Amino acid sequence: MNIKYFSWVKDQIGTETETISISKDIKTVNDLILHLKTLSEKHKNALSDISIIRCAVNMEVVNFDKDINEQDEIAIFPPMTGG
Amino acid sequence: MIKVQTNDFNINEEISHITSKNKNIGGISTFTGIVREGSNNSLKSMTLEHYAGMTEKMLNKIDLEAKKRWNLIETKIIHRYGKLFPGDQIVLVITASEHRKDAIESCEFLIDWLKTKAPFWKLEDSVNGSKWVEERQSDIEASSKWTT
């Protein structure tokens, strides 16, 4: 699964993108976030406060109970500050 | 029409382009977002990061929503990314309609929605170091007032 990170989430994790293999237990965005937090201290710290984390699946912002699969493009970032 | 670019834009040229194509336009609203210097002239630069692909998708979606809600002849959204400096233009919204209300309201709607729904993030480089801009409560409220 391909994951993109933006803004300070990217800075804290230390990469713009990473590819991870996921088990069948990971069915939703929430499952994925919990899994990512086990990968490293950097992941754990970056994703510690879920209230300031947003997720897009295939370029649409989704709730954390959204189902995901291996082919989806996932992006994780803080609230957007355009304009 | 939407555009995501690093280059600057010229408001007068953009307006002329719209009015030259349609003689039934009775009013135009524009909003231009500009990089502020901040208190104590502390800002050195601002770098806008965006999620290429999703940005275009979301701006088109927001643009389409405005056209559904108001009677618009033409719209244009230009959003810049990359490194900008105090005084630089960041974003331009133009709405053109037969009557003023459609242009004025939809222009406000577009900028309110794109602030919270278009995937841009601002990194401020100031005399105190670099800091990602946080979401503002007033922007969330401005955006949510248009939710039906």
PDB file of C-alpha atoms in Angstrom:
ATOM      1  CA  MET A   1       0.000   0.000   0.000  1.00  0.00           C
ATOM      2  CA  ASN A   2       1.323   3.421  -0.979  1.00  0.00           C
ATOM      3  CA  ILE A   3       1.055   6.185   1.601  1.00  0.00           C
ATOM      4  CA  LYS A   4       1.814   9.867   1.124  1.00  0.00           C
ATOM      5  CA  TYR A   5       2.519  12.282   3.954  1.00  0.00           C
ATOM      6  CA  PHE A   6       2.270  16.048   3.905  1.00  0.00           C
ATOM      7  CA  SER A   7       3.226  19.075   6.021  1.00  0.00           C
ATOM      8  CA  TRP A   8       4.509  18.374   9.541  1.00  0.00           C
ATOM      9  CA  VAL A   9       3.352  14.753   9.382  1.00  0.00           C
ATOM     10  CA  LYS A  10       5.869  14.311   6.553  1.00  0.00           C
ATOM     11  CA  ASP A  11       8.555  16.205   8.493  1.00  0.00           C
ATOM     12  CA  GLN A  12       8.042  14.161  11.640  1.00  0.00           C
ATOM     13  CA  ILE A  13       7.899  10.772   9.933  1.00  0.00           C
ATOM     14  CA  GLY A  14      10.825  11.803   7.766  1.00  0.00           C
ATOM     15  CA  THR A  15       9.559  10.759   4.345  1.00  0.00           C
ATOM     16  CA  GLU A  16       7.087  11.995   1.729  1.00  0.00           C
ATOM     17  CA  THR A  17       5.935   8.557   0.773  1.00  0.00           C
ATOM     18  CA  GLU A  18       6.317   4.960   1.818  1.00  0.00           C
ATOM     19  CA  THR A  19       5.064   1.616   0.650  1.00  0.00           C
ATOM     20  CA  ILE A  20       4.012  -0.840   3.296  1.00  0.00           C
ATOM     21  CA  SER A  21       2.553  -4.301   3.126  1.00  0.00           C
ATOM     22  CA  ILE A  22      -0.579  -4.680   5.172  1.00  0.00           C
ATOM     23  CA  SER A  23      -2.172  -7.724   6.674  1.00  0.00           C
ATOM     24  CA  LYS A  24      -5.807  -8.679   6.196  1.00  0.00           C
ATOM     25  CA  ASP A  25      -6.528  -7.384   9.693  1.00  0.00           C
ATOM     26  CA  ILE A  26      -6.181  -3.834   8.417  1.00  0.00           C
ATOM     27  CA  LYS A  27      -9.611  -3.042   7.069  1.00  0.00           C
ATOM     28  CA  THR A  28     -10.125   0.631   7.830  1.00  0.00           C
ATOM     29  CA  VAL A  29      -8.181   3.888   7.994  1.00  0.00           C
ATOM     30  CA  ASN A  30      -8.215   3.592  11.766  1.00  0.00           C
ATOM     31  CA  ASP A  31      -6.655   0.120  11.584  1.00  0.00           C
ATOM     32  CA  LEU A  32      -3.973   1.516   9.286  1.00  0.00           C
ATOM     33  CA  ILE A  33      -3.152   4.444  11.594  1.00  0.00           C
ATOM     34  CA  LEU A  34      -2.836   2.050  14.546  1.00  0.00           C
ATOM     35  CA  HIS A  35      -0.527  -0.141  12.468  1.00  0.00           C
ATOM     36  CA  LEU A  36       1.604   2.812  11.303  1.00  0.00           C
ATOM     37  CA  LYS A  37       2.108   3.869  14.910  1.00  0.00           C
ATOM     38  CA  THR A  38       3.847   0.544  15.571  1.00  0.00           C
ATOM     39  CA  LEU A  39       6.405   1.087  12.775  1.00  0.00           C
ATOM     40  CA  SER A  40       8.693   3.553  14.558  1.00  0.00           C
ATOM     41  CA  GLU A  41       8.897   6.178  17.278  1.00  0.00           C
ATOM     42  CA  LYS A  42       8.652   8.837  14.573  1.00  0.00           C
ATOM     43  CA  HIS A  43       5.395   7.376  13.259  1.00  0.00           C
ATOM     44  CA  LYS A  44       4.080   7.018  16.785  1.00  0.00           C
ATOM     45  CA  ASN A  45       4.821  10.643  17.643  1.00  0.00           C
ATOM     46  CA  ALA A  46       3.543  12.075  14.360  1.00  0.00           C
ATOM     47  CA  LEU A  47       0.251  10.224  14.652  1.00  0.00           C
ATOM     48  CA  SER A  48      -0.222  10.529  18.415  1.00  0.00           C
ATOM     49  CA  ASP A  49      -3.001  13.147  18.303  1.00  0.00           C
ATOM     50  CA  ILE A  50      -5.636  11.856  15.932  1.00  0.00           C
ATOM     51  CA  SER A  51      -7.727  15.022  16.339  1.00  0.00           C
ATOM     52  CA  ILE A  52      -5.228  16.903  14.155  1.00  0.00           C
ATOM     53  CA  ILE A  53      -4.757  14.139  11.582  1.00  0.00           C
ATOM     54  CA  ARG A  54      -6.745  13.906   8.346  1.00  0.00           C
ATOM     55  CA  CYS A  55      -6.746  11.091   5.824  1.00  0.00           C
ATOM     56  CA  ALA A  56      -7.575  11.008   2.131  1.00  0.00           C
ATOM     57  CA  VAL A  57      -8.327   7.793   0.283  1.00  0.00           C
ATOM     58  CA  ASN A  58      -7.995   8.157  -3.470  1.00  0.00           C
ATOM     59  CA  MET A  59      -7.841  11.942  -3.039  1.00  0.00           C
ATOM     60  CA  GLU A  60     -11.041  12.278  -0.998  1.00  0.00           C
ATOM     61  CA  VAL A  61     -10.959  13.161   2.694  1.00  0.00           C
ATOM     62  CA  VAL A  62     -12.618  10.322   4.591  1.00  0.00           C
ATOM     63  CA  ASN A  63     -13.656   9.375   8.113  1.00  0.00           C
ATOM     64  CA  PHE A  64     -11.413   6.948   9.964  1.00  0.00           C
ATOM     65  CA  ASP A  65     -13.984   4.157   9.734  1.00  0.00           C
ATOM     66  CA  LYS A  66     -13.616   4.150   5.923  1.00  0.00           C
ATOM     67  CA  ASP A  67     -12.747   0.739   4.453  1.00  0.00           C
ATOM     68  CA  ILE A  68      -9.470   0.587   2.558  1.00  0.00           C
ATOM     69  CA  ASN A  69      -7.699  -1.912   0.353  1.00  0.00           C
ATOM     70  CA  GLU A  70      -4.205  -2.513  -1.011  1.00  0.00           C
ATOM     71  CA  GLN A  71      -4.788  -0.567  -4.250  1.00  0.00           C
ATOM     72  CA  ASP A  72      -5.995   2.636  -2.607  1.00  0.00           C
ATOM     73  CA  GLU A  73      -3.870   5.774  -2.614  1.00  0.00           C
ATOM     74  CA  ILE A  74      -3.683   6.879   0.989  1.00  0.00           C
ATOM     75  CA  ALA A  75      -2.546  10.306   2.178  1.00  0.00           C
ATOM     76  CA  ILE A  76      -2.121  11.425   5.759  1.00  0.00           C
ATOM     77  CA  PHE A  77      -1.793  15.085   6.711  1.00  0.00           C
ATOM     78  CA  PRO A  78      -2.836  17.795   9.172  1.00  0.00           C
ATOM     79  CA  PRO A  79      -5.865  20.047   8.599  1.00  0.00           C
ATOM     80  CA  MET A  80      -5.532  21.986   5.351  1.00  0.00           C
ATOM     81  CA  THR A  81      -4.563  25.652   5.370  1.00  0.00           C
ATOM     82  CA  GLY A  82      -5.043  26.896   1.826  1.00  0.00           C
ATOM     83  CA  GLY A  83      -6.225  30.260   0.589  1.00  0.00           C
TER      84      GLY A  83
ATOM     85  CA  MET B   1     -11.840  27.080 -14.486  1.00  0.00           C
ATOM     86  CA  ILE B   2      -9.102  26.297 -12.023  1.00  0.00           C
ATOM     87  CA  LYS B   3      -5.319  26.614 -12.151  1.00  0.00           C
ATOM     88  CA  VAL B   4      -2.627  25.505  -9.716  1.00  0.00           C
ATOM     89  CA  GLN B   5       0.706  27.122 -10.485  1.00  0.00           C
ATOM     90  CA  THR B   6       3.931  28.564  -9.094  1.00  0.00           C
ATOM     91  CA  ASN B   7       3.758  31.681 -11.309  1.00  0.00           C
ATOM     92  CA  ASP B   8       2.157  34.945 -10.299  1.00  0.00           C
ATOM     93  CA  PHE B   9      -1.104  36.072 -11.877  1.00  0.00           C
ATOM     94  CA  ASN B  10      -2.417  39.387 -13.189  1.00  0.00           C
ATOM     95  CA  ILE B  11      -5.921  40.172 -11.945  1.00  0.00           C
ATOM     96  CA  ASN B  12      -6.744  42.684 -14.700  1.00  0.00           C
ATOM     97  CA  GLU B  13      -5.702  40.254 -17.416  1.00  0.00           C
ATOM     98  CA  GLU B  14      -7.808  37.515 -15.866  1.00  0.00           C
ATOM     99  CA  ILE B  15     -10.856  39.781 -15.631  1.00  0.00           C
ATOM    100  CA  SER B  16     -10.399  41.036 -19.216  1.00  0.00           C
ATOM    101  CA  HIS B  17     -10.164  37.472 -20.416  1.00  0.00           C
ATOM    102  CA  ILE B  18     -13.511  36.675 -18.799  1.00  0.00           C
ATOM    103  CA  THR B  19     -15.361  39.831 -19.892  1.00  0.00           C
ATOM    104  CA  SER B  20     -14.089  39.646 -23.476  1.00  0.00           C
ATOM    105  CA  LYS B  21     -15.740  36.273 -23.909  1.00  0.00           C
ATOM    106  CA  ASN B  22     -19.191  37.193 -22.602  1.00  0.00           C
ATOM    107  CA  LYS B  23     -21.072  40.442 -22.992  1.00  0.00           C
ATOM    108  CA  ASN B  24     -23.892  39.388 -20.714  1.00  0.00           C
ATOM    109  CA  ILE B  25     -21.809  39.655 -17.555  1.00  0.00           C
ATOM    110  CA  GLY B  26     -23.288  42.305 -15.273  1.00  0.00           C
ATOM    111  CA  GLY B  27     -20.971  41.953 -12.321  1.00  0.00           C
ATOM    112  CA  ILE B  28     -17.669  40.477 -11.225  1.00  0.00           C
ATOM    113  CA  SER B  29     -16.409  39.702  -7.750  1.00  0.00           C
ATOM    114  CA  THR B  30     -12.800  38.970  -6.983  1.00  0.00           C
ATOM    115  CA  PHE B  31     -10.865  37.881  -3.940  1.00  0.00           C
ATOM    116  CA  THR B  32      -7.083  37.975  -3.786  1.00  0.00           C
ATOM    117  CA  GLY B  33      -5.168  36.365  -0.940  1.00  0.00           C
ATOM    118  CA  ILE B  34      -1.790  37.953  -0.177  1.00  0.00           C
ATOM    119  CA  VAL B  35       1.132  36.858   2.011  1.00  0.00           C
ATOM    120  CA  ARG B  36       1.173  38.994   5.156  1.00  0.00           C
ATOM    121  CA  GLU B  37       4.377  40.194   6.725  1.00  0.00           C
ATOM    122  CA  GLY B  38       2.978  39.527  10.193  1.00  0.00           C
ATOM    123  CA  SER B  39       3.602  41.236  13.476  1.00  0.00           C
ATOM    124  CA  ASN B  40       7.036  42.858  13.861  1.00  0.00           C
ATOM    125  CA  ASN B  41       7.715  42.206  10.151  1.00  0.00           C
ATOM    126  CA  SER B  42       8.737  38.755  11.272  1.00  0.00           C
ATOM    127  CA  LEU B  43       7.820  36.688   8.209  1.00  0.00           C
ATOM    128  CA  LYS B  44      10.644  36.045   5.767  1.00  0.00           C
ATOM    129  CA  SER B  45       8.862  33.692   3.395  1.00  0.00           C
ATOM    130  CA  MET B  46       5.969  31.285   3.138  1.00  0.00           C
ATOM    131  CA  THR B  47       6.174  27.965   1.315  1.00  0.00           C
ATOM    132  CA  LEU B  48       2.937  26.438   0.132  1.00  0.00           C
ATOM    133  CA  GLU B  49       2.940  22.691  -0.198  1.00  0.00           C
ATOM    134  CA  HIS B  50       0.089  20.899  -1.920  1.00  0.00           C
ATOM    135  CA  TYR B  51      -1.122  17.441  -2.815  1.00  0.00           C
ATOM    136  CA  ALA B  52      -0.831  17.422  -6.607  1.00  0.00           C
ATOM    137  CA  GLY B  53      -3.812  15.732  -8.166  1.00  0.00           C
ATOM    138  CA  MET B  54      -6.057  16.059  -5.143  1.00  0.00           C
ATOM    139  CA  THR B  55      -5.710  19.847  -5.259  1.00  0.00           C
ATOM    140  CA  GLU B  56      -7.062  20.011  -8.802  1.00  0.00           C
ATOM    141  CA  LYS B  57      -9.768  17.487  -7.947  1.00  0.00           C
ATOM    142  CA  MET B  58     -10.949  19.440  -4.900  1.00  0.00           C
ATOM    143  CA  LEU B  59     -10.803  22.855  -6.576  1.00  0.00           C
ATOM    144  CA  ASN B  60     -12.873  21.530  -9.471  1.00  0.00           C
ATOM    145  CA  LYS B  61     -15.348  20.040  -7.026  1.00  0.00           C
ATOM    146  CA  ILE B  62     -15.687  23.310  -5.098  1.00  0.00           C
ATOM    147  CA  ASP B  63     -15.999  25.249  -8.368  1.00  0.00           C
ATOM    148  CA  LEU B  64     -18.754  22.916  -9.550  1.00  0.00           C
ATOM    149  CA  GLU B  65     -20.570  23.309  -6.240  1.00  0.00           C
ATOM    150  CA  ALA B  66     -20.552  27.111  -6.633  1.00  0.00           C
ATOM    151  CA  LYS B  67     -22.015  26.765 -10.132  1.00  0.00           C
ATOM    152  CA  LYS B  68     -24.785  24.558  -8.760  1.00  0.00           C
ATOM    153  CA  ARG B  69     -25.684  26.980  -5.991  1.00  0.00           C
ATOM    154  CA  TRP B  70     -25.469  30.289  -7.885  1.00  0.00           C
ATOM    155  CA  ASN B  71     -26.250  31.513 -11.354  1.00  0.00           C
ATOM    156  CA  LEU B  72     -22.734  32.050 -12.651  1.00  0.00           C
ATOM    157  CA  ILE B  73     -21.497  32.834 -16.132  1.00  0.00           C
ATOM    158  CA  GLU B  74     -17.815  32.214 -15.416  1.00  0.00           C
ATOM    159  CA  THR B  75     -15.498  31.417 -12.522  1.00  0.00           C
ATOM    160  CA  LYS B  76     -11.753  31.293 -12.159  1.00  0.00           C
ATOM    161  CA  ILE B  77      -9.654  30.043  -9.288  1.00  0.00           C
ATOM    162  CA  ILE B  78      -5.868  30.394  -9.391  1.00  0.00           C
ATOM    163  CA  HIS B  79      -3.909  29.029  -6.443  1.00  0.00           C
ATOM    164  CA  ARG B  80      -0.138  29.310  -6.241  1.00  0.00           C
ATOM    165  CA  TYR B  81       2.247  26.958  -4.507  1.00  0.00           C
ATOM    166  CA  GLY B  82       5.980  27.047  -3.767  1.00  0.00           C
ATOM    167  CA  LYS B  83       7.974  29.744  -2.007  1.00  0.00           C
ATOM    168  CA  LEU B  84       6.316  33.137  -1.663  1.00  0.00           C
ATOM    169  CA  PHE B  85       7.306  36.358   0.064  1.00  0.00           C
ATOM    170  CA  PRO B  86       5.413  39.077   1.981  1.00  0.00           C
ATOM    171  CA  GLY B  87       3.235  41.002  -0.454  1.00  0.00           C
ATOM    172  CA  ASP B  88       3.055  38.146  -2.959  1.00  0.00           C
ATOM    173  CA  GLN B  89      -0.318  37.046  -4.249  1.00  0.00           C
ATOM    174  CA  ILE B  90      -1.341  33.533  -3.167  1.00  0.00           C
ATOM    175  CA  VAL B  91      -4.810  32.925  -4.500  1.00  0.00           C
ATOM    176  CA  LEU B  92      -7.319  34.525  -6.848  1.00  0.00           C
ATOM    177  CA  VAL B  93     -11.042  33.850  -7.030  1.00  0.00           C
ATOM    178  CA  ILE B  94     -13.138  35.493  -9.750  1.00  0.00           C
ATOM    179  CA  THR B  95     -16.871  35.008 -10.160  1.00  0.00           C
ATOM    180  CA  ALA B  96     -18.907  36.571 -12.945  1.00  0.00           C
ATOM    181  CA  SER B  97     -22.687  36.681 -13.149  1.00  0.00           C
ATOM    182  CA  GLU B  98     -25.554  38.665 -14.644  1.00  0.00           C
ATOM    183  CA  HIS B  99     -26.528  40.071 -11.257  1.00  0.00           C
ATOM    184  CA  ARG B 100     -24.305  41.070  -8.345  1.00  0.00           C
ATOM    185  CA  LYS B 101     -25.653  38.797  -5.626  1.00  0.00           C
ATOM    186  CA  ASP B 102     -24.580  35.605  -7.401  1.00  0.00           C
ATOM    187  CA  ALA B 103     -21.056  36.901  -7.977  1.00  0.00           C
ATOM    188  CA  ILE B 104     -20.553  38.309  -4.467  1.00  0.00           C
ATOM    189  CA  GLU B 105     -21.939  35.350  -2.523  1.00  0.00           C
ATOM    190  CA  SER B 106     -20.247  32.683  -4.625  1.00  0.00           C
ATOM    191  CA  CYS B 107     -16.876  34.445  -4.381  1.00  0.00           C
ATOM    192  CA  GLU B 108     -17.101  34.356  -0.586  1.00  0.00           C
ATOM    193  CA  PHE B 109     -18.216  30.727  -0.680  1.00  0.00           C
ATOM    194  CA  LEU B 110     -15.324  29.686  -2.915  1.00  0.00           C
ATOM    195  CA  ILE B 111     -12.615  31.222  -0.769  1.00  0.00           C
ATOM    196  CA  ASP B 112     -14.230  29.958   2.442  1.00  0.00           C
ATOM    197  CA  TRP B 113     -14.420  26.394   1.160  1.00  0.00           C
ATOM    198  CA  LEU B 114     -11.054  26.235  -0.494  1.00  0.00           C
ATOM    199  CA  LYS B 115      -9.338  27.360   2.706  1.00  0.00           C
ATOM    200  CA  THR B 116     -10.440  24.214   4.517  1.00  0.00           C
ATOM    201  CA  LYS B 117     -11.018  21.729   1.661  1.00  0.00           C
ATOM    202  CA  ALA B 118      -8.177  22.261  -0.797  1.00  0.00           C
ATOM    203  CA  PRO B 119      -5.046  20.318   0.234  1.00  0.00           C
ATOM    204  CA  PHE B 120      -2.560  23.124   0.787  1.00  0.00           C
ATOM    205  CA  TRP B 121      -0.301  23.609   3.799  1.00  0.00           C
ATOM    206  CA  LYS B 122       1.662  26.744   4.615  1.00  0.00           C
ATOM    207  CA  LEU B 123       5.150  26.684   6.086  1.00  0.00           C
ATOM    208  CA  GLU B 124       6.124  30.058   7.508  1.00  0.00           C
ATOM    209  CA  ASP B 125       9.791  30.932   7.723  1.00  0.00           C
ATOM    210  CA  SER B 126      10.202  33.801  10.172  1.00  0.00           C
ATOM    211  CA  VAL B 127      12.941  35.332  12.260  1.00  0.00           C
ATOM    212  CA  ASN B 128      11.928  32.811  14.949  1.00  0.00           C
ATOM    213  CA  GLY B 129      12.366  29.771  12.682  1.00  0.00           C
ATOM    214  CA  SER B 130      10.057  27.622  10.558  1.00  0.00           C
ATOM    215  CA  LYS B 131       6.525  26.721  11.555  1.00  0.00           C
ATOM    216  CA  TRP B 132       3.601  25.063   9.811  1.00  0.00           C
ATOM    217  CA  VAL B 133       0.484  27.248   9.935  1.00  0.00           C
ATOM    218  CA  GLU B 134      -2.297  25.741  12.023  1.00  0.00           C
ATOM    219  CA  GLU B 135      -5.932  25.601  11.071  1.00  0.00           C
ATOM    220  CA  ARG B 136      -7.877  28.619  12.356  1.00  0.00           C
ATOM    221  CA  GLN B 137     -11.198  28.228  14.132  1.00  0.00           C
ATOM    222  CA  SER B 138     -12.584  31.235  12.225  1.00  0.00           C
ATOM    223  CA  ASP B 139     -11.805  29.479   8.915  1.00  0.00           C
ATOM    224  CA  ILE B 140     -13.616  26.339  10.069  1.00  0.00           C
ATOM    225  CA  GLU B 141     -16.649  28.422  11.040  1.00  0.00           C
ATOM    226  CA  ALA B 142     -16.586  30.392   7.783  1.00  0.00           C
ATOM    227  CA  SER B 143     -16.460  27.143   5.824  1.00  0.00           C
ATOM    228  CA  SER B 144     -19.175  25.381   7.796  1.00  0.00           C
ATOM    229  CA  LYS B 145     -21.681  28.230   7.403  1.00  0.00           C
ATOM    230  CA  TRP B 146     -22.059  27.176   3.745  1.00  0.00           C
ATOM    231  CA  THR B 147     -22.780  23.559   4.586  1.00  0.00           C
ATOM    232  CA  THR B 148     -26.311  22.614   3.700  1.00  0.00           C
TER     233      THR B 148
END
